[in-house]
PDB file of C-alpha atoms in Angstrom:
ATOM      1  CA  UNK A   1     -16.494  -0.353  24.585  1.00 41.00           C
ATOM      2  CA  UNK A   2     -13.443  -1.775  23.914  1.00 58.00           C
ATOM      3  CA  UNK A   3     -11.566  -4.330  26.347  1.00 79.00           C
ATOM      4  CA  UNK A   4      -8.874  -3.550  28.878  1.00 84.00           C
ATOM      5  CA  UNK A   5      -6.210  -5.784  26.893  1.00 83.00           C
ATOM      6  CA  UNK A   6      -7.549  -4.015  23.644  1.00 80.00           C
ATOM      7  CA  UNK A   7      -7.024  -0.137  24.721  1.00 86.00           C
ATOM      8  CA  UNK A   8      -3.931  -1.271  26.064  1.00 90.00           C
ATOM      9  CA  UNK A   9      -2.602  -2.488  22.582  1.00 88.00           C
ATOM     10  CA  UNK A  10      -3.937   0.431  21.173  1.00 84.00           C
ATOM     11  CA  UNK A  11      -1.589   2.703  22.865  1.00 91.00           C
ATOM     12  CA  UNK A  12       0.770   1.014  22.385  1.00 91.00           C
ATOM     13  CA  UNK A  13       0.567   1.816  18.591  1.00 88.00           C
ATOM     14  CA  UNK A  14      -0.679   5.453  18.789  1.00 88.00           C
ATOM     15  CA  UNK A  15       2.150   6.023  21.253  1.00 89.00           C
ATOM     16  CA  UNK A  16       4.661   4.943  18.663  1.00 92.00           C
ATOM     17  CA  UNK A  17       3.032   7.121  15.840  1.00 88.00           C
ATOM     18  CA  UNK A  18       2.551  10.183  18.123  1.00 88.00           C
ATOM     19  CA  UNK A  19       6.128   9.799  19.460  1.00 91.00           C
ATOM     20  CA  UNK A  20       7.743   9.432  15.325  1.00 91.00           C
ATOM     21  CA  UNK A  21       5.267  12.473  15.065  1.00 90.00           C
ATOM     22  CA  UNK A  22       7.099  14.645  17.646  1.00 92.00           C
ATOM     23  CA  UNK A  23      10.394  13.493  16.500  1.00 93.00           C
ATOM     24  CA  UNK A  24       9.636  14.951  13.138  1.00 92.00           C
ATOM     25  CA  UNK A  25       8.530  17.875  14.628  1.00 91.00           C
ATOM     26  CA  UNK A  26      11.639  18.454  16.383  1.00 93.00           C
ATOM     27  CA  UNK A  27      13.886  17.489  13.742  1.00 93.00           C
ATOM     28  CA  UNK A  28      12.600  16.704  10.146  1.00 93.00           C
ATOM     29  CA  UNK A  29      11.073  13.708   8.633  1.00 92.00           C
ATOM     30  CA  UNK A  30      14.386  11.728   7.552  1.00 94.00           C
ATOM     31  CA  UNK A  31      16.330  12.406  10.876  1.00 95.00           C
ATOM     32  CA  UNK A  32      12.979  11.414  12.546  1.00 92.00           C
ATOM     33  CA  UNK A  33      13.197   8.205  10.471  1.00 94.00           C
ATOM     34  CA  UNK A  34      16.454   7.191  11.225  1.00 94.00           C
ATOM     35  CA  UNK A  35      16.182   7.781  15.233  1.00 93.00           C
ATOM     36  CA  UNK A  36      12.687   5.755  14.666  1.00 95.00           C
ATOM     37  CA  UNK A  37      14.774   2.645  12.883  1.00 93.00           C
ATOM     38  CA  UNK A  38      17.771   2.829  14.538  1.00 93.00           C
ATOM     39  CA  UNK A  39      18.946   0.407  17.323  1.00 92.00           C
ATOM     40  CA  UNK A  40      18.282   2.334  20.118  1.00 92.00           C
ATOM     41  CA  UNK A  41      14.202   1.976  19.923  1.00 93.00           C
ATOM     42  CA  UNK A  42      14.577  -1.645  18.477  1.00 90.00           C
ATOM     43  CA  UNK A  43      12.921  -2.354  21.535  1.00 92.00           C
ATOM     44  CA  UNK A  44      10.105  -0.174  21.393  1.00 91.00           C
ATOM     45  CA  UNK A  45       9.535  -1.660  17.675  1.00 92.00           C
ATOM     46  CA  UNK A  46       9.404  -5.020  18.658  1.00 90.00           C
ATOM     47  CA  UNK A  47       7.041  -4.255  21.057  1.00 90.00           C
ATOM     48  CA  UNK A  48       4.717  -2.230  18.222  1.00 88.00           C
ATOM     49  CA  UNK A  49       4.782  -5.173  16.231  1.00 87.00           C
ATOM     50  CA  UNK A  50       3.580  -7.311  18.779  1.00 88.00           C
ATOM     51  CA  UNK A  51       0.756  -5.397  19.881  1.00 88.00           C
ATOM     52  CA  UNK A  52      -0.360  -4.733  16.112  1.00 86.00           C
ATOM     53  CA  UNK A  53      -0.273  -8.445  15.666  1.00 86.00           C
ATOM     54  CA  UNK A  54      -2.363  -8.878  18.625  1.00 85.00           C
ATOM     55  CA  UNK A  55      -5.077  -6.183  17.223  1.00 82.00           C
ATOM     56  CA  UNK A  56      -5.079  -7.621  14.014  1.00 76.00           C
ATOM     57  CA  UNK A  57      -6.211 -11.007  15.250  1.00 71.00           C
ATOM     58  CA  UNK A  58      -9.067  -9.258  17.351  1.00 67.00           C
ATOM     59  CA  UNK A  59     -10.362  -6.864  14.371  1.00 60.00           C
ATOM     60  CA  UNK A  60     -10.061  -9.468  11.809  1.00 61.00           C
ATOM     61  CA  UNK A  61     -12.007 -12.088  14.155  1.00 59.00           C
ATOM     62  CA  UNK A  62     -14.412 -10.496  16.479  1.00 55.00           C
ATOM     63  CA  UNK A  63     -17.333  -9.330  14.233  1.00 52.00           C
ATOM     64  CA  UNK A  64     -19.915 -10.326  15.805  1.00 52.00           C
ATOM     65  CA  UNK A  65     -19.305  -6.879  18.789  1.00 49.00           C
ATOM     66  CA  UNK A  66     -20.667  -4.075  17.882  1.00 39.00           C
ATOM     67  CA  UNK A  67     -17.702  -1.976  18.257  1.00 41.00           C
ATOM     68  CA  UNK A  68     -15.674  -4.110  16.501  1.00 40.00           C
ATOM     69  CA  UNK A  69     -18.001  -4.470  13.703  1.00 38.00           C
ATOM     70  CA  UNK A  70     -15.471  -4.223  10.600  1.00 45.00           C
ATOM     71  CA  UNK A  71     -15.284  -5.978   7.086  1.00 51.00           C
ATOM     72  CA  UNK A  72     -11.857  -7.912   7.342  1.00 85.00           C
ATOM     73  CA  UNK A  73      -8.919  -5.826   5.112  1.00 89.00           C
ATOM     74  CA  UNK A  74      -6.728  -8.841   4.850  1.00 92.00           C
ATOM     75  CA  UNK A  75     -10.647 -10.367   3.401  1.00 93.00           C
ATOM     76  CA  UNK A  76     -11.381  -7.198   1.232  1.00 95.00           C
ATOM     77  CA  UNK A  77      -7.417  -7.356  -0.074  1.00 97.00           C
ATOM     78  CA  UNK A  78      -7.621 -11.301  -1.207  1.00 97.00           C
ATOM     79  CA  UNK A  79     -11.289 -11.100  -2.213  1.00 97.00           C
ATOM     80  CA  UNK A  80     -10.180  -8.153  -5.031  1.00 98.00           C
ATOM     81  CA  UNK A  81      -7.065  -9.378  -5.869  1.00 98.00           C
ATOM     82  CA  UNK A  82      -8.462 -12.341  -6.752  1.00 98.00           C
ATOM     83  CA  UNK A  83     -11.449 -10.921  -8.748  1.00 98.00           C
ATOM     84  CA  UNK A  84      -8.975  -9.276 -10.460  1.00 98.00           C
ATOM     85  CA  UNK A  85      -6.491 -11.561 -11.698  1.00 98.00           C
ATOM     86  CA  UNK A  86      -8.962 -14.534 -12.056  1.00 98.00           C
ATOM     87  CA  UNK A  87     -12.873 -14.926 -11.182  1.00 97.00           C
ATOM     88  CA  UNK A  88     -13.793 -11.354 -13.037  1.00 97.00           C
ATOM     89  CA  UNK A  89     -10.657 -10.782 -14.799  1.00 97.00           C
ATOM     90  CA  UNK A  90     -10.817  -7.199 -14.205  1.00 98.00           C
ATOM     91  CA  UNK A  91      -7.389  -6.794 -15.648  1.00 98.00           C
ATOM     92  CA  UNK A  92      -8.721  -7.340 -19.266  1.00 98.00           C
ATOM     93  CA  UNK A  93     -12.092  -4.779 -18.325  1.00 98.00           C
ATOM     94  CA  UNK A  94      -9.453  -1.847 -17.481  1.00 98.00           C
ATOM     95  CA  UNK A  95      -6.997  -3.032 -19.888  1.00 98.00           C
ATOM     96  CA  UNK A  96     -10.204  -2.302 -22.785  1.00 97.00           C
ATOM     97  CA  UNK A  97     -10.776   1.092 -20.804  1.00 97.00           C
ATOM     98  CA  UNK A  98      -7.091   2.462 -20.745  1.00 96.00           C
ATOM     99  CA  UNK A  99      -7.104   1.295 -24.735  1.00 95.00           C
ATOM    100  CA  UNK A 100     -10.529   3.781 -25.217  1.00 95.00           C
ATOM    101  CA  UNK A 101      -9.293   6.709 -23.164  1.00 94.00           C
ATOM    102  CA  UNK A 102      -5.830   5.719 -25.015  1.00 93.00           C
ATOM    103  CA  UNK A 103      -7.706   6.744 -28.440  1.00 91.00           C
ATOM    104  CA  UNK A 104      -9.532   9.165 -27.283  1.00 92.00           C
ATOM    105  CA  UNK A 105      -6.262  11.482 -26.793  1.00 90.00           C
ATOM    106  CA  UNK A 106      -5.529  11.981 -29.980  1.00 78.00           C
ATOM    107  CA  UNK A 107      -1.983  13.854 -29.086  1.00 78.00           C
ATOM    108  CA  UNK A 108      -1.028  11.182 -27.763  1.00 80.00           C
ATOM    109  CA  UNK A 109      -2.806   7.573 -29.399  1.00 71.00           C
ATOM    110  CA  UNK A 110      -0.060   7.715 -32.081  1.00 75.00           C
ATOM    111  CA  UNK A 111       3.485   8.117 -29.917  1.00 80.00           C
ATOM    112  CA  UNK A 112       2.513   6.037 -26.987  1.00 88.00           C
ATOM    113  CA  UNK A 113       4.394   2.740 -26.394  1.00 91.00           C
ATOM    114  CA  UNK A 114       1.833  -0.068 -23.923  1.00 95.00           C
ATOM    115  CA  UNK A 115       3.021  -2.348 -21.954  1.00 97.00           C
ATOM    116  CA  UNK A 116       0.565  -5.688 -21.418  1.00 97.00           C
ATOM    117  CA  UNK A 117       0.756  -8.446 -18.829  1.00 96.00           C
ATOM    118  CA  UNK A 118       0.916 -11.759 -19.646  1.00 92.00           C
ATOM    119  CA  UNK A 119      -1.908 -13.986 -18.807  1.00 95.00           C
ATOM    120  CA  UNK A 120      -1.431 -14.323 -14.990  1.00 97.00           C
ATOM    121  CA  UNK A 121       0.112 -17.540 -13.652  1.00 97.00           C
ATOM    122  CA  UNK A 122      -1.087 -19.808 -11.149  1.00 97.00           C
ATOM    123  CA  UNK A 123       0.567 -18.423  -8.582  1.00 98.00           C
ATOM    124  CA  UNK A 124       1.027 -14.621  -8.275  1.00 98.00           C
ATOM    125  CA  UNK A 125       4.132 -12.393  -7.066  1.00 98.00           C
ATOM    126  CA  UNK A 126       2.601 -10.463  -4.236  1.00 98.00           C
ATOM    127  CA  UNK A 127       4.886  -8.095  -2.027  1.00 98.00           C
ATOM    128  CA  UNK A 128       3.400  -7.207   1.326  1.00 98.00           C
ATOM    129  CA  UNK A 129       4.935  -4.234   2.803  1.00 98.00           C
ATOM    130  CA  UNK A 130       4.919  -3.732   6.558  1.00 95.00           C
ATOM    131  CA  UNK A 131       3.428  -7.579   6.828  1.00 93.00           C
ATOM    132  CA  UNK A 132       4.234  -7.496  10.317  1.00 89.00           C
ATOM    133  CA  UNK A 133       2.921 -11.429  10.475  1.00 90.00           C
ATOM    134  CA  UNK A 134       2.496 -11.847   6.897  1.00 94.00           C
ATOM    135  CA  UNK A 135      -1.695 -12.267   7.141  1.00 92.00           C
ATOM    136  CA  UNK A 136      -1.500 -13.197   3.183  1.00 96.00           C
ATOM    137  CA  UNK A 137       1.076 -16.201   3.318  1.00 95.00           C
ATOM    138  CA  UNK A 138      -1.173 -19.291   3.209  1.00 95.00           C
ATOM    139  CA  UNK A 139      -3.138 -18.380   0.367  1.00 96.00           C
ATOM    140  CA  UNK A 140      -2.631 -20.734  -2.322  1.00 97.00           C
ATOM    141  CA  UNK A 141      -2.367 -18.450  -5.354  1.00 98.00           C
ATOM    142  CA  UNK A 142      -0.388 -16.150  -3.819  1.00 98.00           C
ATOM    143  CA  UNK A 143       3.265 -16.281  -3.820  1.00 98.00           C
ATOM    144  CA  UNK A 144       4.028 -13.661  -1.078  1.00 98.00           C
ATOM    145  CA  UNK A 145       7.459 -11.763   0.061  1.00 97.00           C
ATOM    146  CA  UNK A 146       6.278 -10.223   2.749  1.00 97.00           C
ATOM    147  CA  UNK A 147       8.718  -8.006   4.629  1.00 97.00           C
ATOM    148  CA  UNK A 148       8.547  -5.674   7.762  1.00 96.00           C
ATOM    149  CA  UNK A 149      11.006  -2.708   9.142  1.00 94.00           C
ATOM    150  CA  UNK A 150      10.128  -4.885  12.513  1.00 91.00           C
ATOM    151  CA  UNK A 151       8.565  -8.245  11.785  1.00 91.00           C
ATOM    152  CA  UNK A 152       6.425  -9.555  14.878  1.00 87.00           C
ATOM    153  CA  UNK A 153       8.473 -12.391  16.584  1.00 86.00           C
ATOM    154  CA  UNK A 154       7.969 -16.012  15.391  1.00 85.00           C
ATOM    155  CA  UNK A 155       6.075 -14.770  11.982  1.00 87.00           C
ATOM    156  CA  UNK A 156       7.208 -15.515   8.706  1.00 91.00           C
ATOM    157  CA  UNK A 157       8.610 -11.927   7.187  1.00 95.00           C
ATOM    158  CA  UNK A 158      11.639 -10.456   6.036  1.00 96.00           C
ATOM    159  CA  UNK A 159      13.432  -7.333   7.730  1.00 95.00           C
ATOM    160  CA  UNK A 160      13.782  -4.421   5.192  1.00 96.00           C
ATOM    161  CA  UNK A 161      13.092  -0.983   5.517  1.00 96.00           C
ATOM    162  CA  UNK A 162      11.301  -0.347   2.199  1.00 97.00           C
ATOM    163  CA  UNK A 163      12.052   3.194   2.405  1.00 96.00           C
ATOM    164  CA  UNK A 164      16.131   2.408   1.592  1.00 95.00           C
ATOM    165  CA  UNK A 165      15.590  -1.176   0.298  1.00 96.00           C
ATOM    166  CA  UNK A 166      16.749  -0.801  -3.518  1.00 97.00           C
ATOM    167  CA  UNK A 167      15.102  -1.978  -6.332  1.00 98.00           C
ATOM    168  CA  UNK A 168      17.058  -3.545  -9.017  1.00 97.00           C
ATOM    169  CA  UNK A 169      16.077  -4.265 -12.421  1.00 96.00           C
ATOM    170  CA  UNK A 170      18.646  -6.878 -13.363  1.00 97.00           C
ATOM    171  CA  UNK A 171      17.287  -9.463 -10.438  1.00 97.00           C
ATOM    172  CA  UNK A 172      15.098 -12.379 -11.554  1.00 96.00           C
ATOM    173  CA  UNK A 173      13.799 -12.573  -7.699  1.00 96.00           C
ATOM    174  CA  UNK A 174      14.263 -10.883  -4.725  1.00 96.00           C
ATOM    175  CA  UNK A 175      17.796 -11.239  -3.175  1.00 96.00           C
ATOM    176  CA  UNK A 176      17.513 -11.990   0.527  1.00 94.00           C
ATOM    177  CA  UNK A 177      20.091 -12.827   3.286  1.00 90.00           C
ATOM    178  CA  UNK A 178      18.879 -15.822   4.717  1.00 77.00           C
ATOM    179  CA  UNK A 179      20.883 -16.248   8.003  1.00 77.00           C
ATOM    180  CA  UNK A 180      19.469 -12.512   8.914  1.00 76.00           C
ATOM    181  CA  UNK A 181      16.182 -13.032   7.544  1.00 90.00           C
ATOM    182  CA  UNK A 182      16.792  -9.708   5.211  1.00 94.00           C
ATOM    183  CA  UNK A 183      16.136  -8.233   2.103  1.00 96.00           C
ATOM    184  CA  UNK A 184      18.948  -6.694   0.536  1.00 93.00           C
ATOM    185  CA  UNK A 185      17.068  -5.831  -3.113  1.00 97.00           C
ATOM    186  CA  UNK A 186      14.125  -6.203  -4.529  1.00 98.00           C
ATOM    187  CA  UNK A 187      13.246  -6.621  -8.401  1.00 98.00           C
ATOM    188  CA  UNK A 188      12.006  -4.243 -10.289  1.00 98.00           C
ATOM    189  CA  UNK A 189       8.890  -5.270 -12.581  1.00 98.00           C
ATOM    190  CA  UNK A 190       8.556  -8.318 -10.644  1.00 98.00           C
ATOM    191  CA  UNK A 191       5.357  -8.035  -8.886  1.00 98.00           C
ATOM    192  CA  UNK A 192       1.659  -8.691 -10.016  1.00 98.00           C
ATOM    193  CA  UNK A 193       0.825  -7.100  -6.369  1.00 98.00           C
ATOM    194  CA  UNK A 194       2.472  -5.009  -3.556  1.00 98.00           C
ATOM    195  CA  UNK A 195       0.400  -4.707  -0.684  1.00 98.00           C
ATOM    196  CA  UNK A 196       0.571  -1.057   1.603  1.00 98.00           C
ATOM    197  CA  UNK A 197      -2.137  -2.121   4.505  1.00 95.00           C
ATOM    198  CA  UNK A 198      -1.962   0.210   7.353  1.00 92.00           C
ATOM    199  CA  UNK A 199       1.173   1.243   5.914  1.00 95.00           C
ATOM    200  CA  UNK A 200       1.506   5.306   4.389  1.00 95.00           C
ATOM    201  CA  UNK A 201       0.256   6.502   7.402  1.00 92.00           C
ATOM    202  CA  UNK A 202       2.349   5.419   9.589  1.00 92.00           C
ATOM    203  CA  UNK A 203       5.647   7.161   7.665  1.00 94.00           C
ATOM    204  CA  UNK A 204       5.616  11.320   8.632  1.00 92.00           C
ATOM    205  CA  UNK A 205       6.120  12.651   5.652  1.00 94.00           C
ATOM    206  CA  UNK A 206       4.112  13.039   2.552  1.00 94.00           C
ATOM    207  CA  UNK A 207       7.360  12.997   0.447  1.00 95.00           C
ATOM    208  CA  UNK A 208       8.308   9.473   2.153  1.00 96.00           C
ATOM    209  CA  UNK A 209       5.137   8.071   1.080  1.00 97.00           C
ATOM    210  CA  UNK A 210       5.155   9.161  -2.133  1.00 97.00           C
ATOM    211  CA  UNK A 211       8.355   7.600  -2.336  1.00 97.00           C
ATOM    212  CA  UNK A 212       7.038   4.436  -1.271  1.00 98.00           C
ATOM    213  CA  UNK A 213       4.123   4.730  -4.039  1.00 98.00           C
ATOM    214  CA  UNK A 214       7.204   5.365  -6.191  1.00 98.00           C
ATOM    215  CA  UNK A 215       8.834   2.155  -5.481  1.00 98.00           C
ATOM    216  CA  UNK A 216       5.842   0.072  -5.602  1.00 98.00           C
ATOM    217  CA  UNK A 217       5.348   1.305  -8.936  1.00 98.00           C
ATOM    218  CA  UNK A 218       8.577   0.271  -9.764  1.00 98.00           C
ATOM    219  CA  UNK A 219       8.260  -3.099  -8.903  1.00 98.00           C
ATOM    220  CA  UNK A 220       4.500  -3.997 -10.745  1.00 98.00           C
ATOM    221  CA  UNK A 221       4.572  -6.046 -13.517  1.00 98.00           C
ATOM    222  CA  UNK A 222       2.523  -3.901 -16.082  1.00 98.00           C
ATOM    223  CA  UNK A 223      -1.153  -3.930 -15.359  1.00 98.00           C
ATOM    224  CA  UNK A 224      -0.226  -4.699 -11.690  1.00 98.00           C
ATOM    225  CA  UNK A 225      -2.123  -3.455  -9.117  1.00 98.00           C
ATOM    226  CA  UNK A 226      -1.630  -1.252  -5.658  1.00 98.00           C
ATOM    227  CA  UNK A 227      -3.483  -2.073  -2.855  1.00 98.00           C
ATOM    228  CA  UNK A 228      -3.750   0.862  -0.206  1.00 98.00           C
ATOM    229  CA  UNK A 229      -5.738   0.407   2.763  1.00 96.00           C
ATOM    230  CA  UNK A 230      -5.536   3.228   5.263  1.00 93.00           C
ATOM    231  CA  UNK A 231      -7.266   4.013   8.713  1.00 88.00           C
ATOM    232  CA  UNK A 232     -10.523   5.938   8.541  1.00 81.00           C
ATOM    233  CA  UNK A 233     -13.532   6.208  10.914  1.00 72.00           C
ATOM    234  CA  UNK A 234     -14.503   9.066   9.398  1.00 74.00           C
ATOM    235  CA  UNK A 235     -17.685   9.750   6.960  1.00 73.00           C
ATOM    236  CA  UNK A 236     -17.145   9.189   3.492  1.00 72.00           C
ATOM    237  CA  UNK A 237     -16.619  13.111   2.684  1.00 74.00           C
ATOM    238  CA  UNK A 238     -14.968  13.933   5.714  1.00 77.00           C
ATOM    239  CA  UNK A 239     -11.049  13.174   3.852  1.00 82.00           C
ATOM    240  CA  UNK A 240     -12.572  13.668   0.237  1.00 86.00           C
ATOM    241  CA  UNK A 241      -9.919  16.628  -0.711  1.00 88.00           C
ATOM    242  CA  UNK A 242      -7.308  14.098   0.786  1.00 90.00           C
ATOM    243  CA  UNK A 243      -8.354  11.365  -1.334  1.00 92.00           C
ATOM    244  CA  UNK A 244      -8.635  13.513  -4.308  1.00 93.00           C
ATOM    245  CA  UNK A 245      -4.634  14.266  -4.437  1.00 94.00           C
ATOM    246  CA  UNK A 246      -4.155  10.664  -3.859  1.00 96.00           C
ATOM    247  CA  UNK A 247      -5.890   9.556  -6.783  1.00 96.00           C
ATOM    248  CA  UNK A 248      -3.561  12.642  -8.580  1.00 96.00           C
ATOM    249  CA  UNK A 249      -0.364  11.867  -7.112  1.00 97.00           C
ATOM    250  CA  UNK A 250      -0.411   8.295  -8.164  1.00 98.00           C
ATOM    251  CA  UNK A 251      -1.808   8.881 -11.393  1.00 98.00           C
ATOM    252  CA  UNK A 252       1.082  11.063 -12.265  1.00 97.00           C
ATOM    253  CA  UNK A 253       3.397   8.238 -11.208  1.00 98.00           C
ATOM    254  CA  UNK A 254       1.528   6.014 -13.436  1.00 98.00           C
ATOM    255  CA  UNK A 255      -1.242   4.347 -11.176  1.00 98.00           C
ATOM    256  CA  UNK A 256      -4.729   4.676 -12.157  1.00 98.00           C
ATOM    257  CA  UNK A 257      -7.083   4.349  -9.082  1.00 98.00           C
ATOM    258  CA  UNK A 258      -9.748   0.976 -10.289  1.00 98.00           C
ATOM    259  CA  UNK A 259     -11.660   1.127  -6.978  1.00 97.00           C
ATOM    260  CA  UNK A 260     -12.537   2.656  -3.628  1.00 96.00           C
ATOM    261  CA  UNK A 261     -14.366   1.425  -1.043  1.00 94.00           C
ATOM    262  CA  UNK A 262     -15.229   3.149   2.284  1.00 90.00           C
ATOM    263  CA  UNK A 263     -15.572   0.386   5.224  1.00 88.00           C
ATOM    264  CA  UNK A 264     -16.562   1.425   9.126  1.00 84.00           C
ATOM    265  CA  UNK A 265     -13.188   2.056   9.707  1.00 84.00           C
ATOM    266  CA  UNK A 266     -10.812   2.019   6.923  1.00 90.00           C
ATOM    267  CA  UNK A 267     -10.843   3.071   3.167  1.00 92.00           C
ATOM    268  CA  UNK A 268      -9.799   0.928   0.808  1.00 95.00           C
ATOM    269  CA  UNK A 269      -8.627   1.534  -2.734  1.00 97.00           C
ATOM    270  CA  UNK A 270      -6.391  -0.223  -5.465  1.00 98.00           C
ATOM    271  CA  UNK A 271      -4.343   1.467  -8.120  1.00 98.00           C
ATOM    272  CA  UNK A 272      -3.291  -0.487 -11.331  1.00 98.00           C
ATOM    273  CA  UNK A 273      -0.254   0.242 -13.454  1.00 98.00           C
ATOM    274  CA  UNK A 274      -1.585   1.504 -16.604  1.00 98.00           C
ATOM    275  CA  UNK A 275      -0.390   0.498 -19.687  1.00 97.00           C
ATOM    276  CA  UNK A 276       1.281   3.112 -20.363  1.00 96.00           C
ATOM    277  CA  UNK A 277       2.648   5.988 -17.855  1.00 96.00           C
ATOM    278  CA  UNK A 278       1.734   8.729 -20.520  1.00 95.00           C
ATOM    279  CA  UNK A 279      -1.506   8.063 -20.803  1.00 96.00           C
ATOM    280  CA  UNK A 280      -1.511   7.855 -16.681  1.00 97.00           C
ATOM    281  CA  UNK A 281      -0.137  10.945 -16.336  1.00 96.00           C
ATOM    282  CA  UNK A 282      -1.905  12.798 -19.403  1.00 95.00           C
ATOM    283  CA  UNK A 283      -5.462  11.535 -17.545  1.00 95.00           C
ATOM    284  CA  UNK A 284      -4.134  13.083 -14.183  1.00 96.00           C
ATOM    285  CA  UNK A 285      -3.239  16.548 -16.128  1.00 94.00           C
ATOM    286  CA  UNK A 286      -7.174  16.455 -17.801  1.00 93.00           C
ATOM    287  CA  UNK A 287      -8.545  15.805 -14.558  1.00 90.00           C
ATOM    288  CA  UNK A 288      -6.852  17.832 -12.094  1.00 90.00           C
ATOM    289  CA  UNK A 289      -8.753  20.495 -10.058  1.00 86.00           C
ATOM    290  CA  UNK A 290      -8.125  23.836  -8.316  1.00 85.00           C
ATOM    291  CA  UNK A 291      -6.285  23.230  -5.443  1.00 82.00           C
ATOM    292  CA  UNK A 292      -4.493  19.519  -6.231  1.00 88.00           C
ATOM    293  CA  UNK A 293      -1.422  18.766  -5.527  1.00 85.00           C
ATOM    294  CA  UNK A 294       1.128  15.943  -5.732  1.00 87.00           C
ATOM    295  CA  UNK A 295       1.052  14.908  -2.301  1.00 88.00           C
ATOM    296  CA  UNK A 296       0.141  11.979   0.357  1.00 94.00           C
ATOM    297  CA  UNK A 297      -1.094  13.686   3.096  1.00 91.00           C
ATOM    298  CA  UNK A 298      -2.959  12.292   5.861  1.00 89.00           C
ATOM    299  CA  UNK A 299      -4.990  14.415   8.208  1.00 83.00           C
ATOM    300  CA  UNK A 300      -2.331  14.576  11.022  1.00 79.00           C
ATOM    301  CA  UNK A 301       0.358  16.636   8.806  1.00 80.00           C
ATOM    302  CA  UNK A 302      -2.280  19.265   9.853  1.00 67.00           C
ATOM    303  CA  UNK A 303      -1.636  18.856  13.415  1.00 56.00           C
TER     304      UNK A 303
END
């Protein structure tokens, strides 16, 4: 069973979800939104981000309880990222598949421009969205920006709502205000990473998380990768159908999903910028079943 101090937390985050539920309910997702931002419940935020910090540092250390038995995300994240870009280079091993599936479409092998990274760099561009206490920053290869609608207090993230942050493809870096600790704009085709953990589910709206898969695309560096990790306890079948228009929303956006992985109590899955959007989205139109759509849902839009 789970501590005193531990449920406590815990409600303190589901009460914050359930309560941006019910304002959606009552008056659509982006009025919802701004009432949830604004400055009236900048009190209630600061208080979610202090409690998720808190739960983070008992899920991500206490493995050896039963009911807390859970394979670290912020382990799982680094562990792949790092595969990918270095150890296994799994870049070049999806780069060679894209190129075969590339030729195998004949309509389109001739008329299709690629885009290629360049041999990654020591250091990566990594942007963690809702960091809260930026769990990624003293990793040595990883140059993160990690930003936060509420960062937790003392931690070392930028405020931005990433839902209205814009992305500009004429900055060399992001462009932040230091004496507020803000990010005004963020560069488009900057990042080798962006980071969503524990993130699409908390917005109530599929459309605003598509969105947000929108903008992260925007800001990979070709051949870039998406990590998504999202709460499940659930079997692996139970959200199949869910996952399935997931893998089809993001591959018409230009994201091809390169793994999945359920864990006790999260799934997690990365997406890499194909090499070319055509081929991403000509892959999604081959693939797609009876009942797809282009949607992020999660299974509370059904309650």
């Amino acid at each position: 069973m789970a501590t005193e101090e531990h449920q406590r937390l815990a409600n303190i985050v589901k009460g914050c979800h359930d309560s941006l539920r019910q304002l959606t309910k009552l008056y659509g997702a982006e009025r919802a939104w701004q009432e949830h931002t604004g400055p009236d419940n900048a009190e209630k935020l600061s208080e979610y981000a202090d409690a998720m910090q808190q739960l983070a540092g008992i899920w991500e250390t206490n493995t050896n309880k039963t009911e807390l038995q859970a394979r670290s995300r912020i382990k799982w994240a680094i562990d792949y990222i790092t595969k990918y870009f270095y150890t296994e280079g799994i870049y070049l091993q999806k780069r060679q598949r894209e190129q075969r599936l590339l030729a195998s479409y004949h309509e389109l092998c001739e008329s299709v421009d690629c885009s290629y990274m360049d041999e990654p760099p020591d250091r990566l561009h990594v942007l963690d969205v809702g960091s809260c206490f930026n769990p990624f920053g003293n990793i040595p290869h990883l140059d993160v920006t990690a930003i936060d609608l509420c960062p937790a207090q003392g931690a070392l993230v930028l405020q931005a709502d990433f839902l209205t942050v814009e992305v500009d493809a004429t900055l060399p870096a992001p462009e932040i205000c230091d004496q507020k600790r803000k990010v005004n704009r963020l560069p488009a085709n900057y990042y080798h990473c962006v980071i969503f953990s524990l993130l699409l589910e908390y917005m109530p709206s599929a459309e605003q998380r598509l969105l947000c898969c929108r903008k992260a695309y925007e800001l990979l560096r070709p051949e870039g990768i998406l990590v998504i990790i999202t709460p499940d306890s659930q079997h692996v079948g139970k959200n199949a159908s869910l996952m399935k228009n997931w893998r089809f929303a993001l591959a018409k956006l230009g994201l091809l999903r390169v793994r999945f992985e359920k864990l006790p109590h999260i799934t997690c899955m990365v997406f890499r910028r194909a090499i070319s959007q055509e081929l991403s989205q000509h892959w999604a139109s081959v693939h797609r079943e009876e009942g797809i759509c282009e949607a992020i849902q999660i299974p509370q839009d059904e309650h």
